[in-house]
Coordinates of C-alpha atoms in Angstrom, one line a residue:
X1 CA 112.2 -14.7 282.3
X2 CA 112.2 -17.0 284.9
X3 CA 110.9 -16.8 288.3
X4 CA 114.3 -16.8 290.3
X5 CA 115.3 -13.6 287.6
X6 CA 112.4 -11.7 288.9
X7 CA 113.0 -12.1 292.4
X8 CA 116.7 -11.5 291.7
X9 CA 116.2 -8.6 290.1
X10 CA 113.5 -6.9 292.4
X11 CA 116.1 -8.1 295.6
X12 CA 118.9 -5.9 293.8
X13 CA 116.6 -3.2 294.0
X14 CA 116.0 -3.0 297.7
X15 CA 112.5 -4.7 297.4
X16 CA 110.9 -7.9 298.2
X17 CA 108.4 -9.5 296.1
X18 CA 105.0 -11.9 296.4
X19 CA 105.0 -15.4 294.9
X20 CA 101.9 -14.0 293.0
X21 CA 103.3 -10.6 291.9
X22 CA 106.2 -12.8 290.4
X23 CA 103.7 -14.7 288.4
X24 CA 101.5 -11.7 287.1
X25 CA 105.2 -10.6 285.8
X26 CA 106.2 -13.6 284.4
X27 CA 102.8 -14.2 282.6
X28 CA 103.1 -11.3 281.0
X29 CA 103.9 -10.7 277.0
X30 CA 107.3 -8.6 278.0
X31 CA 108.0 -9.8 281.4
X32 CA 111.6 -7.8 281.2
X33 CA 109.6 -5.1 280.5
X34 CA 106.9 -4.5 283.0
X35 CA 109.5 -5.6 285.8
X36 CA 111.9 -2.8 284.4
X37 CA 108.7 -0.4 284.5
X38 CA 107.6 -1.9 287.8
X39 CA 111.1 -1.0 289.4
X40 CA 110.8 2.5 288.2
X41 CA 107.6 3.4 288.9
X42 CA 107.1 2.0 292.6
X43 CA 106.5 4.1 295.5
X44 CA 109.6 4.4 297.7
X45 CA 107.7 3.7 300.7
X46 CA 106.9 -0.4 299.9
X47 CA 108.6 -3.1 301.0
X48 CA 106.7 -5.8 299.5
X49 CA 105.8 -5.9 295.7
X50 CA 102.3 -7.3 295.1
X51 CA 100.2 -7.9 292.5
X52 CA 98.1 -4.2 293.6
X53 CA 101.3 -2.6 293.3
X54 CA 101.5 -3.5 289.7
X55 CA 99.7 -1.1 287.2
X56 CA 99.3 -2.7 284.3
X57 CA 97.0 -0.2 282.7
X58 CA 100.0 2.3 283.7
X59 CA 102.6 -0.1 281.7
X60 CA 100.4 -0.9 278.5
X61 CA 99.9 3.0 278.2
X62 CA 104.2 3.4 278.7
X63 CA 104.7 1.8 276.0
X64 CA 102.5 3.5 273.8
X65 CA 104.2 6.2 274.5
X66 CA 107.6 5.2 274.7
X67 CA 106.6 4.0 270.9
X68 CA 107.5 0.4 271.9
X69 CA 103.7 -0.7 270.7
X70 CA 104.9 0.5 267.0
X71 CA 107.6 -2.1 267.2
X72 CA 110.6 -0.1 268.5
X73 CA 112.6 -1.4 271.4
X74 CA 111.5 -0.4 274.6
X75 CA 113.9 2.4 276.9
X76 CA 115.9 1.0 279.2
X77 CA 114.5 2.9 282.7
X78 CA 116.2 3.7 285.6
X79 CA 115.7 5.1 289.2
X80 CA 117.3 8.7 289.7
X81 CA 118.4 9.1 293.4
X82 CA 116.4 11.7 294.4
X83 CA 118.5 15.5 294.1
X84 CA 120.7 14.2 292.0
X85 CA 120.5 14.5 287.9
X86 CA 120.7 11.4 285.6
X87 CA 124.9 10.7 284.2
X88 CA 124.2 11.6 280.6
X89 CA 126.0 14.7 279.2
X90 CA 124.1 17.5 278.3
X91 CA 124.8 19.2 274.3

């Protein structure tokens, strides 16, 4: 993932990104990942992504549990709007 991607991708999403938060992302083993967990996990409230705002600790231990570690893929995660319930149909 490329450095024009991850400022692409955060943009899309409303947010605006440092020059070193975009290379803590893309130096990272999963880039795609962690951006797609940084996007879904970011307080509301910043306008700004940097490198503080990214918890890595919080990411390595998602994918633990999201089983990703054990060689499954890794969810795709999304932002709910908030009052509003997720598009998938309920059994």
């Amino acid at each position: 993932m490329n450095e024009i991607d991850i400022v692409r991708a955060v943009t899309e999403e409303g947010y605006q990104i440092s020059p070193l938060a975009v290379q803590l992302i893309k130096s990272s083993n999963s880039p795609e990942s962690l951006l797609k967990y940084i996007l879904s996990t970011i307080d509301d409230c910043i306008f700004v992504i940097e490198p503080e705002h990214i918890d890595l600790k919080g990411f390595e231990a998602s994918k633990t549990v999201l089983g990703t570690s054990s060689g499954l893929s890794p969810l795709t995660l999304s932002r709910t709007p908030a009052g509003s319930m997720p598009s998938e149909s309920m059994p």
